[in-house]
Short mmCIF file of C-alpha atoms in Angstrom, two decimals:
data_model
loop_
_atom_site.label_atom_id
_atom_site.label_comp_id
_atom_site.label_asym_id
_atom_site.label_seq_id
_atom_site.Cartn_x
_atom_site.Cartn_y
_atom_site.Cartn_z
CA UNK A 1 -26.68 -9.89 -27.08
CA UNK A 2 -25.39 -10.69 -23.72
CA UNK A 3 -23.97 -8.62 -21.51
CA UNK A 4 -20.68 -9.35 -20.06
CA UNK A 5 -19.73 -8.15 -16.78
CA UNK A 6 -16.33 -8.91 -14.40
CA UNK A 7 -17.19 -8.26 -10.46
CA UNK A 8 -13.78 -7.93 -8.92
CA UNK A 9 -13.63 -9.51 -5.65
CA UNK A 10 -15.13 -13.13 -4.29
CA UNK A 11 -16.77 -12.30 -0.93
CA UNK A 12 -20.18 -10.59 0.46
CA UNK A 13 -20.22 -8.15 -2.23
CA UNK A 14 -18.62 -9.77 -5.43
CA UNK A 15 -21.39 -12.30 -4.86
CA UNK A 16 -24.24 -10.35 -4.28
CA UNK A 17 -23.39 -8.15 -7.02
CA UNK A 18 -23.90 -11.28 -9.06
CA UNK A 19 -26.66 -12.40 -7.34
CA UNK A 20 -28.65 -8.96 -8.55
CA UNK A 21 -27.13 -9.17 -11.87
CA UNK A 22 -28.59 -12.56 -12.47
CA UNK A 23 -32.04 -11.50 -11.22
CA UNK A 24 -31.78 -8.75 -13.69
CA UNK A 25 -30.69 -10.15 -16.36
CA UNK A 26 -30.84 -14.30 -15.73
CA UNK A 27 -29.13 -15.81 -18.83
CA UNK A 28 -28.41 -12.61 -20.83
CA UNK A 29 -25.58 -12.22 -18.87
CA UNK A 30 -21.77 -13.66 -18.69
CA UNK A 31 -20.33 -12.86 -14.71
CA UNK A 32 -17.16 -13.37 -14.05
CA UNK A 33 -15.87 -12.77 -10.33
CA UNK A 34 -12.56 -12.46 -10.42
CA UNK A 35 -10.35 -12.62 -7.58
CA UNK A 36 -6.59 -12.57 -6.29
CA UNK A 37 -6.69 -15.52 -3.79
CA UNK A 38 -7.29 -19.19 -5.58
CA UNK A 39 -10.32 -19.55 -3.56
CA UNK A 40 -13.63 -17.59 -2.98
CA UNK A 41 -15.76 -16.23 -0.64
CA UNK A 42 -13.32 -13.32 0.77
CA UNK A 43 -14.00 -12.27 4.65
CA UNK A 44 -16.65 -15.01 4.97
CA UNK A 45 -13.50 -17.67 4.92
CA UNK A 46 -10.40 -15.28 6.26
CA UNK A 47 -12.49 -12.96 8.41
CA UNK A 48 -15.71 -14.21 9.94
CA UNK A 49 -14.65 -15.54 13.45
CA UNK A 50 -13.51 -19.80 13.20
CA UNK A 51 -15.89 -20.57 16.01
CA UNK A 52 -18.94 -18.65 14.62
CA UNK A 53 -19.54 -21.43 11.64
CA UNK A 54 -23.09 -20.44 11.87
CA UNK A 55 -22.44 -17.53 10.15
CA UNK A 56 -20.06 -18.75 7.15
CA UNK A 57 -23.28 -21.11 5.87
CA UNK A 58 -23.95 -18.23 3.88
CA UNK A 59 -21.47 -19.65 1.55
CA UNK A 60 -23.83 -22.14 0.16
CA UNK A 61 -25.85 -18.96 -1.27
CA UNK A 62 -22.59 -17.92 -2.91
CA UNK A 63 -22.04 -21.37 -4.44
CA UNK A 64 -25.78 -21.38 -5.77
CA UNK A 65 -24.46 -18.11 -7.38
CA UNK A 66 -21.43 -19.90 -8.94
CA UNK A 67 -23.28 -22.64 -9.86
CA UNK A 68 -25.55 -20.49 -12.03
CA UNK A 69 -25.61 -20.69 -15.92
CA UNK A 70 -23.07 -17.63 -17.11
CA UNK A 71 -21.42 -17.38 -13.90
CA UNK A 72 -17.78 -18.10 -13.59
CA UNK A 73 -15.03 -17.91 -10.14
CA UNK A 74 -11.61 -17.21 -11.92
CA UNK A 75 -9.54 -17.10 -8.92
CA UNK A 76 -5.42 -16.68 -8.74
CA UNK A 77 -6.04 -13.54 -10.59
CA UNK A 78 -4.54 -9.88 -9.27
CA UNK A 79 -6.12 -6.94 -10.67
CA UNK A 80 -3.65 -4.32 -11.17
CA UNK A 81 -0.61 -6.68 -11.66
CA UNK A 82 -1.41 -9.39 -13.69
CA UNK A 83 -4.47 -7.31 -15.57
CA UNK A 84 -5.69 -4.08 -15.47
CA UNK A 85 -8.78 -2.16 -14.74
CA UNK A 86 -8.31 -0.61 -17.76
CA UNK A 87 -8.09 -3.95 -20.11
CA UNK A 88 -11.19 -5.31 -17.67
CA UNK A 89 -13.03 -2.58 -19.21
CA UNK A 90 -11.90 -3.27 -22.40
CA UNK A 91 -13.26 -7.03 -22.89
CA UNK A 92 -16.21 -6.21 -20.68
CA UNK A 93 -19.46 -4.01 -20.91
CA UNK A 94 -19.43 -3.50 -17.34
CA UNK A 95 -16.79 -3.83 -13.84
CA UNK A 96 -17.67 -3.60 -10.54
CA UNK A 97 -14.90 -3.33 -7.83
CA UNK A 98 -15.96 -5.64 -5.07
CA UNK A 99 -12.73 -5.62 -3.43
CA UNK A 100 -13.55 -4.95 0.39
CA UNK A 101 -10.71 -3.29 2.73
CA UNK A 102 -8.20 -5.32 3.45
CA UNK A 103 -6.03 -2.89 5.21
CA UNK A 104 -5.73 -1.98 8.73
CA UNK A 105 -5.68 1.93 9.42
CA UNK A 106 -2.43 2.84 11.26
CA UNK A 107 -2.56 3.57 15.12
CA UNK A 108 -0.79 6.70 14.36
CA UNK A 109 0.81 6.97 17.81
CA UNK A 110 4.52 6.57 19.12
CA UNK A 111 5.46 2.89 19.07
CA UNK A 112 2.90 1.63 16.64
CA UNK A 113 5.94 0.38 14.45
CA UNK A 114 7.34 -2.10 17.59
CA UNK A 115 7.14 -5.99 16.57
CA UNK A 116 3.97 -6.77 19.02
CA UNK A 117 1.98 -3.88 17.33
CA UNK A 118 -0.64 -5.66 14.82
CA UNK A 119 -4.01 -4.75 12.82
CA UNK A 120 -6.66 -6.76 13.39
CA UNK A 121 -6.87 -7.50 9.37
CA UNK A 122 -3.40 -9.00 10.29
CA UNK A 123 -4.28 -10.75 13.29
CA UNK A 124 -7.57 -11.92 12.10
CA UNK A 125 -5.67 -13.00 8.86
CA UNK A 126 -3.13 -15.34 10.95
CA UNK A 127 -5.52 -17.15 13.13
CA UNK A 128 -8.36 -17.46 9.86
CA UNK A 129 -5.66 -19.32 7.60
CA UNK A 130 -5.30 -16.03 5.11
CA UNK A 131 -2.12 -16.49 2.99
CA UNK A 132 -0.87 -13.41 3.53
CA UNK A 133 -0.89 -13.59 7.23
CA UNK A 134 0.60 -17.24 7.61
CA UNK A 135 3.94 -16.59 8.28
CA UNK A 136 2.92 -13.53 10.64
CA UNK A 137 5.00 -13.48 13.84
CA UNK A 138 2.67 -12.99 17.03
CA UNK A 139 4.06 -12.48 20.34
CA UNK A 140 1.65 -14.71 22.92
CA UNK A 141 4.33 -15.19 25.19
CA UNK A 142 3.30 -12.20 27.35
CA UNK A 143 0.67 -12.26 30.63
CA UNK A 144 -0.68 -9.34 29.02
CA UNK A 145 -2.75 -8.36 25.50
CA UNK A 146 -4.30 -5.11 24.41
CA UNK A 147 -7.16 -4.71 21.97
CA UNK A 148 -7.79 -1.78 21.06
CA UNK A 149 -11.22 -0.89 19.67
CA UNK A 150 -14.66 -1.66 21.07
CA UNK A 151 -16.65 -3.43 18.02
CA UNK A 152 -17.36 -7.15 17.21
CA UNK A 153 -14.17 -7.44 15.64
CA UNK A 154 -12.34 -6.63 18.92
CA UNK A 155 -14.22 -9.11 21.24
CA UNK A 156 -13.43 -11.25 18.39
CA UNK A 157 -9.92 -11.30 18.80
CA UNK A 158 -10.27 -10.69 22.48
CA UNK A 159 -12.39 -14.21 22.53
CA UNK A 160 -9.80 -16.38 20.22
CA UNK A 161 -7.01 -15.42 23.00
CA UNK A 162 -9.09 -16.50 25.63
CA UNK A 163 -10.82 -20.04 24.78
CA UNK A 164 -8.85 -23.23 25.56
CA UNK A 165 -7.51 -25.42 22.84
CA UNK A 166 -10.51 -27.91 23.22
CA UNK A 167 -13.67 -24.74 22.88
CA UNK A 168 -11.25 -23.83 19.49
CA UNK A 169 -10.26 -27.26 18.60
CA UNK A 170 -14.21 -27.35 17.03
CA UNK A 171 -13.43 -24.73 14.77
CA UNK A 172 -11.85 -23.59 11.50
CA UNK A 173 -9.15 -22.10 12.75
CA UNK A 174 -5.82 -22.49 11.22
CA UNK A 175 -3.59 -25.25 12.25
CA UNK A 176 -0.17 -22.85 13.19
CA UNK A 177 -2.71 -20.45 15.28
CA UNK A 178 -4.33 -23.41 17.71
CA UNK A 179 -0.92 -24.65 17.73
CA UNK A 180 0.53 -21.33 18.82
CA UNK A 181 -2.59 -20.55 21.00
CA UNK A 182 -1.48 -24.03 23.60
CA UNK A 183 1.58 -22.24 24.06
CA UNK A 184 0.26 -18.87 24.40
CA UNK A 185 1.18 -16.95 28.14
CA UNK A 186 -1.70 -14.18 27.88
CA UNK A 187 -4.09 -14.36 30.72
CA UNK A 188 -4.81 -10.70 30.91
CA UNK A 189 -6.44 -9.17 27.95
CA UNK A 190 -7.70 -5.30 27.51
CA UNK A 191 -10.51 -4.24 25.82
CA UNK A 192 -9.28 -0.02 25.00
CA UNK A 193 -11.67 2.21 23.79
CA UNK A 194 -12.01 5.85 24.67
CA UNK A 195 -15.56 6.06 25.47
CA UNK A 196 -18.20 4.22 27.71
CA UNK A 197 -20.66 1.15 27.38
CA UNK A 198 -23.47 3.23 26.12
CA UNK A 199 -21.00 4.17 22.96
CA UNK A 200 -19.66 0.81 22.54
CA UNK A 201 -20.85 -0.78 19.10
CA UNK A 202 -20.91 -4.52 20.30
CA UNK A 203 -23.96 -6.63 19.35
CA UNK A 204 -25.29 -8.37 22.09
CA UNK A 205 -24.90 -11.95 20.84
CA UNK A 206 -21.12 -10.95 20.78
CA UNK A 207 -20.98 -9.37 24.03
CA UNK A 208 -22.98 -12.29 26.05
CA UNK A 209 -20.46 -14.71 24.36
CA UNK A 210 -18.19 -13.33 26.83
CA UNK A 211 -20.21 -14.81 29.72
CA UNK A 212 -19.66 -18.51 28.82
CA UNK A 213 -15.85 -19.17 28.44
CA UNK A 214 -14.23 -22.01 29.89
CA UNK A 215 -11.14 -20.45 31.80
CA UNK A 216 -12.31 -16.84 30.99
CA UNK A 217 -14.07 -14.52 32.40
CA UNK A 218 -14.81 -10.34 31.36
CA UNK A 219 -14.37 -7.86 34.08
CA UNK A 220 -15.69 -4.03 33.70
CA UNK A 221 -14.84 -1.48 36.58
CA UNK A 222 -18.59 -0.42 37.97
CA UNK A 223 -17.47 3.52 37.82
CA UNK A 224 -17.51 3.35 34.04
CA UNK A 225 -21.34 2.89 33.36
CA UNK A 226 -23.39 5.27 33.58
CA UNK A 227 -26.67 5.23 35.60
CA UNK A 228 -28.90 2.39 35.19
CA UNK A 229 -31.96 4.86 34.53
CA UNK A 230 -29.96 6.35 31.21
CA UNK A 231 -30.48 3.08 30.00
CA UNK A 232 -33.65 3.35 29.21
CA UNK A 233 -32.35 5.91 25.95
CA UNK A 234 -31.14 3.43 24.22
CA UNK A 235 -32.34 1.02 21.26
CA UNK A 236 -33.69 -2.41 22.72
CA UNK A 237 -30.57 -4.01 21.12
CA UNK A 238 -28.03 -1.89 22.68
CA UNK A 239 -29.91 -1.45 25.74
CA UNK A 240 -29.62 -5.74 25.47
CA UNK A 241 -26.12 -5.69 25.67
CA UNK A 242 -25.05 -3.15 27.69
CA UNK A 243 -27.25 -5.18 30.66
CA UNK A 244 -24.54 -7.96 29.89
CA UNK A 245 -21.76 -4.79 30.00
CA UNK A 246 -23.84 -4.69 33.46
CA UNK A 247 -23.83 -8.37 34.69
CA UNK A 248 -19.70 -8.03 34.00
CA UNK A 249 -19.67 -5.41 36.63
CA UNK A 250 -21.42 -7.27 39.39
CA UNK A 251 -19.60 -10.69 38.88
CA UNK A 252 -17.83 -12.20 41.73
CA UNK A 253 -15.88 -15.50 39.91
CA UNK A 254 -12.69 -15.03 40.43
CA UNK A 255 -11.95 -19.17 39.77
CA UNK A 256 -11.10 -18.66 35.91
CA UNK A 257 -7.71 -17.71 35.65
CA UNK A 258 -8.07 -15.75 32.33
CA UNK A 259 -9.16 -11.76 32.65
CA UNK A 260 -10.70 -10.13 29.56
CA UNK A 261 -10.70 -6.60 30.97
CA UNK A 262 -12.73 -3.91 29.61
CA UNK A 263 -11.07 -0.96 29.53
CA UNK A 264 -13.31 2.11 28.67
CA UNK A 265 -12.63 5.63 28.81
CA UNK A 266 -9.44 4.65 27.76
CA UNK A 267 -7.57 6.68 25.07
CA UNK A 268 -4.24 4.99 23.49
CA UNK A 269 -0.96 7.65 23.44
CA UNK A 270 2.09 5.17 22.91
CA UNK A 271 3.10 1.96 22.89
CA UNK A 272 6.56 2.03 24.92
CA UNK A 273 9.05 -1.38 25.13
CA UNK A 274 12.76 -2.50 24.69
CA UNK A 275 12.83 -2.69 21.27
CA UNK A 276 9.06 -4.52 21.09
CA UNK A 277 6.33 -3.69 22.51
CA UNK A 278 5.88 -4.05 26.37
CA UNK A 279 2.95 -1.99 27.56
CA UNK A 280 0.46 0.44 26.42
CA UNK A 281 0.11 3.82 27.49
CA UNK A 282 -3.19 5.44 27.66
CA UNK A 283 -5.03 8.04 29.06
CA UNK A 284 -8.31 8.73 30.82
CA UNK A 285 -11.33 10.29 29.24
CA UNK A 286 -13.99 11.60 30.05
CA UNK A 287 -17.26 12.65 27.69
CA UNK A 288 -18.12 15.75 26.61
CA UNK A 289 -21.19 16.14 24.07
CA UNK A 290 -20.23 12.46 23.47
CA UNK A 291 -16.87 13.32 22.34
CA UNK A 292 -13.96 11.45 24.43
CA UNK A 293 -12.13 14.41 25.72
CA UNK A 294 -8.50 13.61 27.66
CA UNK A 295 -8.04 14.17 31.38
CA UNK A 296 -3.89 14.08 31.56
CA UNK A 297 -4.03 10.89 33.76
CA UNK A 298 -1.78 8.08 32.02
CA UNK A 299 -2.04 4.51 32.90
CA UNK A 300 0.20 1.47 31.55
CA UNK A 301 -1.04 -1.49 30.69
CA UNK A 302 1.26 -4.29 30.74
CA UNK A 303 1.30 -6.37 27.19
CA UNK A 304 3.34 -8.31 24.70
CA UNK A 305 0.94 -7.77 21.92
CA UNK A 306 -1.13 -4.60 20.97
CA UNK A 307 -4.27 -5.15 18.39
CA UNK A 308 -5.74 -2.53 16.68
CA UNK A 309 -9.41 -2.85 15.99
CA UNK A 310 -9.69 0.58 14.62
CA UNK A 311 -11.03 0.25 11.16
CA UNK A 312 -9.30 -0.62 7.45
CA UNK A 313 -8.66 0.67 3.72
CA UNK A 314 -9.61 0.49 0.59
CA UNK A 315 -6.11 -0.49 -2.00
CA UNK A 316 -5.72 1.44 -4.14
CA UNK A 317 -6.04 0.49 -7.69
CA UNK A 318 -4.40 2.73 -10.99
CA UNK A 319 -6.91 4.18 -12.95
CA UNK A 320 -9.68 4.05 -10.20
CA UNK A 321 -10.41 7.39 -8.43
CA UNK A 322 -9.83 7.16 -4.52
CA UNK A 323 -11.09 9.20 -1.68
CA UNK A 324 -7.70 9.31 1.00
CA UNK A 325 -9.94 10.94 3.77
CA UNK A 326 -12.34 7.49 3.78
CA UNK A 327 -10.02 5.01 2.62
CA UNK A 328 -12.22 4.42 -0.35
CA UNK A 329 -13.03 4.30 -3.92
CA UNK A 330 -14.51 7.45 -4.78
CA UNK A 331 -18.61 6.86 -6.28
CA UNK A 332 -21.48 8.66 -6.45
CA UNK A 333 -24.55 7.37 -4.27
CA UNK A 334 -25.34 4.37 -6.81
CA UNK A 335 -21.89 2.87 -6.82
CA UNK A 336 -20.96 4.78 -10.04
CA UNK A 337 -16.84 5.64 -10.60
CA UNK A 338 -18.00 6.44 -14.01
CA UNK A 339 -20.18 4.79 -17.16
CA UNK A 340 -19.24 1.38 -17.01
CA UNK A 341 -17.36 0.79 -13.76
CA UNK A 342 -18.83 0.73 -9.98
CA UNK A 343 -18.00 -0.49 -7.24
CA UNK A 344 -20.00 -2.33 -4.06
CA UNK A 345 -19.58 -3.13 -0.69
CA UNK A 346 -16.83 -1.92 2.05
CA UNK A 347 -14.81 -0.21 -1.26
CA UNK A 348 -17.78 1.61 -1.85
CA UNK A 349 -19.20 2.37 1.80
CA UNK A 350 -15.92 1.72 3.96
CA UNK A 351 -15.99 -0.72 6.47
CA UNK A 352 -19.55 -0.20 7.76
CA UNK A 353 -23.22 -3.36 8.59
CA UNK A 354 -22.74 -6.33 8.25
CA UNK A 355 -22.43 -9.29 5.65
CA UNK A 356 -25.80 -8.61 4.56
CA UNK A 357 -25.92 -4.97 4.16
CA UNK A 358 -24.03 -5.68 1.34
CA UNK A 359 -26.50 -6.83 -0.10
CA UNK A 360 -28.32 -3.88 -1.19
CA UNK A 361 -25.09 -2.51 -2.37
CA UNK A 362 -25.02 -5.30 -5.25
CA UNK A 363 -29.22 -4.02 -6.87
CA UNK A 364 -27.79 -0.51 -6.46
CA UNK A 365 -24.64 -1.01 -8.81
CA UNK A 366 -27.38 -3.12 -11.17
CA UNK A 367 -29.43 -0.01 -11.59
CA UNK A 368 -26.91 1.96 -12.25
CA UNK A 369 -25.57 -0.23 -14.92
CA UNK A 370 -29.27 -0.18 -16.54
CA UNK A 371 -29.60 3.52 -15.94
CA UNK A 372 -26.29 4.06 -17.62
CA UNK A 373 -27.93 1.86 -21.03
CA UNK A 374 -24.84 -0.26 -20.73
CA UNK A 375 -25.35 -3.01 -23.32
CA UNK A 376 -23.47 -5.71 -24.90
CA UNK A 377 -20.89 -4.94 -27.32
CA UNK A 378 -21.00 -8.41 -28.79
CA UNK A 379 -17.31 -10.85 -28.10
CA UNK A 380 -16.38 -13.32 -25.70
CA UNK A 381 -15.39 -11.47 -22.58
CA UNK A 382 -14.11 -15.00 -20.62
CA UNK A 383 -12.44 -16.38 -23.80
CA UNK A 384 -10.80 -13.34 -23.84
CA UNK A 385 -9.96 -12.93 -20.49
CA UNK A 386 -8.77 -16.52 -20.66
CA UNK A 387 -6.42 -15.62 -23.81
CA UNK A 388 -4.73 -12.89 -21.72
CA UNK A 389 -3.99 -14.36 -18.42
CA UNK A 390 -2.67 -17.10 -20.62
CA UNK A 391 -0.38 -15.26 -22.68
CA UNK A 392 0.99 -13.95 -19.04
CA UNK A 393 1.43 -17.16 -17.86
CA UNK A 394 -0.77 -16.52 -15.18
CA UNK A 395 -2.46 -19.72 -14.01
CA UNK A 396 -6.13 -19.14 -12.98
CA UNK A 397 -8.22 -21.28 -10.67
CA UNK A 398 -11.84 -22.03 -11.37
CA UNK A 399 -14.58 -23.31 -8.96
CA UNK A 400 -14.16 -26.71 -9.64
CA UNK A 401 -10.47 -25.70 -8.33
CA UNK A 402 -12.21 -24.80 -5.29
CA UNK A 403 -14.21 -27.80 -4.98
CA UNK A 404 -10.98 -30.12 -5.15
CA UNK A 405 -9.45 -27.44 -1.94
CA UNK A 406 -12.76 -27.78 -0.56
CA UNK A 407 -12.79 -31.24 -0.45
CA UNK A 408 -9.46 -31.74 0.65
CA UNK A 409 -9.86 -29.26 3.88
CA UNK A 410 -13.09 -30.77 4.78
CA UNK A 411 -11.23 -34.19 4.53
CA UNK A 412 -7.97 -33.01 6.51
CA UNK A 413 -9.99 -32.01 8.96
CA UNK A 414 -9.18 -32.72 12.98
CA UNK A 415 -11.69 -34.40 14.92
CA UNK A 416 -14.73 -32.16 15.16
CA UNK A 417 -13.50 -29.23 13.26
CA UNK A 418 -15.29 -28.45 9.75
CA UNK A 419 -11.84 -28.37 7.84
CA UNK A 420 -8.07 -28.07 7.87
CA UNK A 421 -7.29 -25.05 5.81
CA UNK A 422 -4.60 -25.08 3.37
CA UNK A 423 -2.94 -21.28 3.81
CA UNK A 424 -0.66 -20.89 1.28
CA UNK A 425 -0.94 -20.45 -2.53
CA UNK A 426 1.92 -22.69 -3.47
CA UNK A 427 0.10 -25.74 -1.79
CA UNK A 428 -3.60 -24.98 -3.37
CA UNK A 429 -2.18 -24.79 -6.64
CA UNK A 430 0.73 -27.94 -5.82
CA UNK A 431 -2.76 -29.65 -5.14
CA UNK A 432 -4.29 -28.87 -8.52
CA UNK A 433 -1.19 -30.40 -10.28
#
């Protein structure tokens, strides 16, 4: 009897969840992956960087996946609203919550409610084409921009503000952002965190990116590294790109006109303005058994927009226990909420790795179904699925849905970029007919 399983959530983890369940169980099982937006593929399309295409070829792994016998993409579908977890587990022998974090975690500081102030999911959202960020107001018209965490995902945004039309013009960036980008006035961005170089989680690939900008270039104060011999502690990776964090230090190009400033030891305490936001305040640190500890001395940092690249949330969904402290759905070690739902990926871990480490995530939630003895109880989960959302009026998309948007992108597309994304629901689905 087949077993019949819903995975909840179209990116990294939805569709290596599947992946494992189809090595398991090949045939024997009905997948659906079920998700809110009409299209798949989750942070691989509205959060992977536009100009790192490289990385987003992992979709054609995903669409194997799809394309596999029992698998199905029912898209336009939010759980929680227009079904619940608790009818999902109802029509199906087993659900996984692959739902990410889509939230940013809150500054928590004075100011962090002025327009200026934005997450990076938000951010990230409005320059990837993410229908919930399309209409997203950001303030470029400032010399100054502050970005305040120091992972990927800050150089990320730190990198979009910098690069000319033309080095994004390649890209898959949305339409409004490169449009709002020629206009933009910020030629000094600022890199905040509150400890040093050797503490900084940058991957080197990220960090020598920096290097090789057309009007930009990254400046780091030479007092904030630490000796050259304490190098020699570290990992060969981080030791890798803290020797770029170096070669910032000792440049002496002053021709580009664009700064992206590196600002470590750097702890954020308010974001003051006239009713927006106008500068950050933040305060010197200094480390003490690796913790950033203050010093009293306050600096400003002149800006129009404030990023946070501080981490994100978990939703939260009715009927599925949640851990407040991590921002995340609360499992055992195997992905196990309870006997017959799990959950993989950032709502299992938090926002940790990269799109691969979910990976594992998706054969862990697989044993755990077979430790369990889940089995199938015999019905057709999509019919009935299919029978519900219809008697809601809900309209769901498919993946030959997405192959139509897919098309049309890839054929809307301005010289030399991969696509032209269509960002809001109302226009995927005005495309379906």
């Amino acid at each position: 009897m087949s077993l019949n399983i819903a995975i909840i959530g179209a990116g990294p983890a939805g569709y290596y969840t599947a992946e494992a369940a189809l090595k398991h169980w090949g045939g024997a099982a009905r997948i659906d992956i079920i998700d809110r937006l009409p299209t798949p593929y989750g942070l691989i399309r509205a959060g992977v960087a536009p100009d790192h295409q490289s990385i987003k070829a992992v979709t054609k792994r995903y669409e194997a996946t799809n394309l596999g016998a029992g698998v199905r993409f029912v898209g336009n579908v939010s759980v929680g609203s227009d079904v619940t977890v608790a009818e999902l587990l109802n029509i199906y022998d087993a659900v996984v919550l692959s739902v990410g974090a889509p939230h940013d975690k809150p500054i928590g500081i004075p100011g962090d409610d002025l327009p200026g102030v934005l997450g990076s999911a938000a951010f990230v959202g409005w320059y990837n084409g993410h229908p919930d960020f399309a209409d997203l107001q950001v303030p470029l018209s400032h010399h100054g921009a502050a970005i305040i965490g120091n992972g990927n995902v800050a150089i990320d945004c730190a990198r979009i503000l910098a690069k000319t039309p033309d080095e994004l013009a390649v890209s898959d960036i949305a339409g409004h952002a490169i449009d709002a980008l020629r206009q933009s006035a910020v030629r000094d961005i600022h890199i905040v965190g509150r400890r040093g170089p050797h503490q900084a989680s940058f991957t080197t690939k990220e960090a020598g990116e920096l290097g090789h900008l057309e009007r930009a270039r990254p400046v780091l104060r030479a007092g904030d590294l630490p000796p050259l011999a304490d190098d020699a502690a570290l990992d060969p990776g981080h030791r890798k790109m803290v020797t770029h964090l170096r070669s910032f230090a000792e440049t002496t190009d002053t021709a580009k006109p664009v700064t992206i400033n590196f600002e470590f030891f750097r702890r954020p305490v308010a974001v003051e303005g006239n009713g927006k936001a106008e500068r950050l305040i933040v305060e010197t640190t200094m480390l003490e058994n690796g913790q950033a500890v203050g010093t009293g001395e306050l600096h400003a940092i002149p800006c129009g927009l404030v990023v946070a690249c501080i981490g994100y949330r978990t939703a939260t969904i009715e009927g599925v226990p949640y851990d407040a402290a991590n921002g995340r759905f609360d499992s055992d070690d195997a992905g196990r909420v309870f006997q017959g739902l799990y959950v993989s990926g950032w709502a299992r871990r938090g926002p940790s790795g990269t799109i691969g480490t979910n990976r594992p995530d998706g054969f862990s939630v697989v044993e755990a179904i077979v430790a369990d003895g889940v089995v199938g109880k015999g019905g057709d989960a999509p019919a009935a699925l299919d029978a519900l959302l219809n008697s809601r009026g809900v309209r769901a998309t498919h993946f030959d849905h997405w192959q139509v948007i897919d098309a049309h992108e890839i054929g809307q597309a301005r010289p030399g970029a991969p696509r032209e994304k269509l960002v809001r629901v109302a226009d995927m689905l005005g495309l379906l007919g």
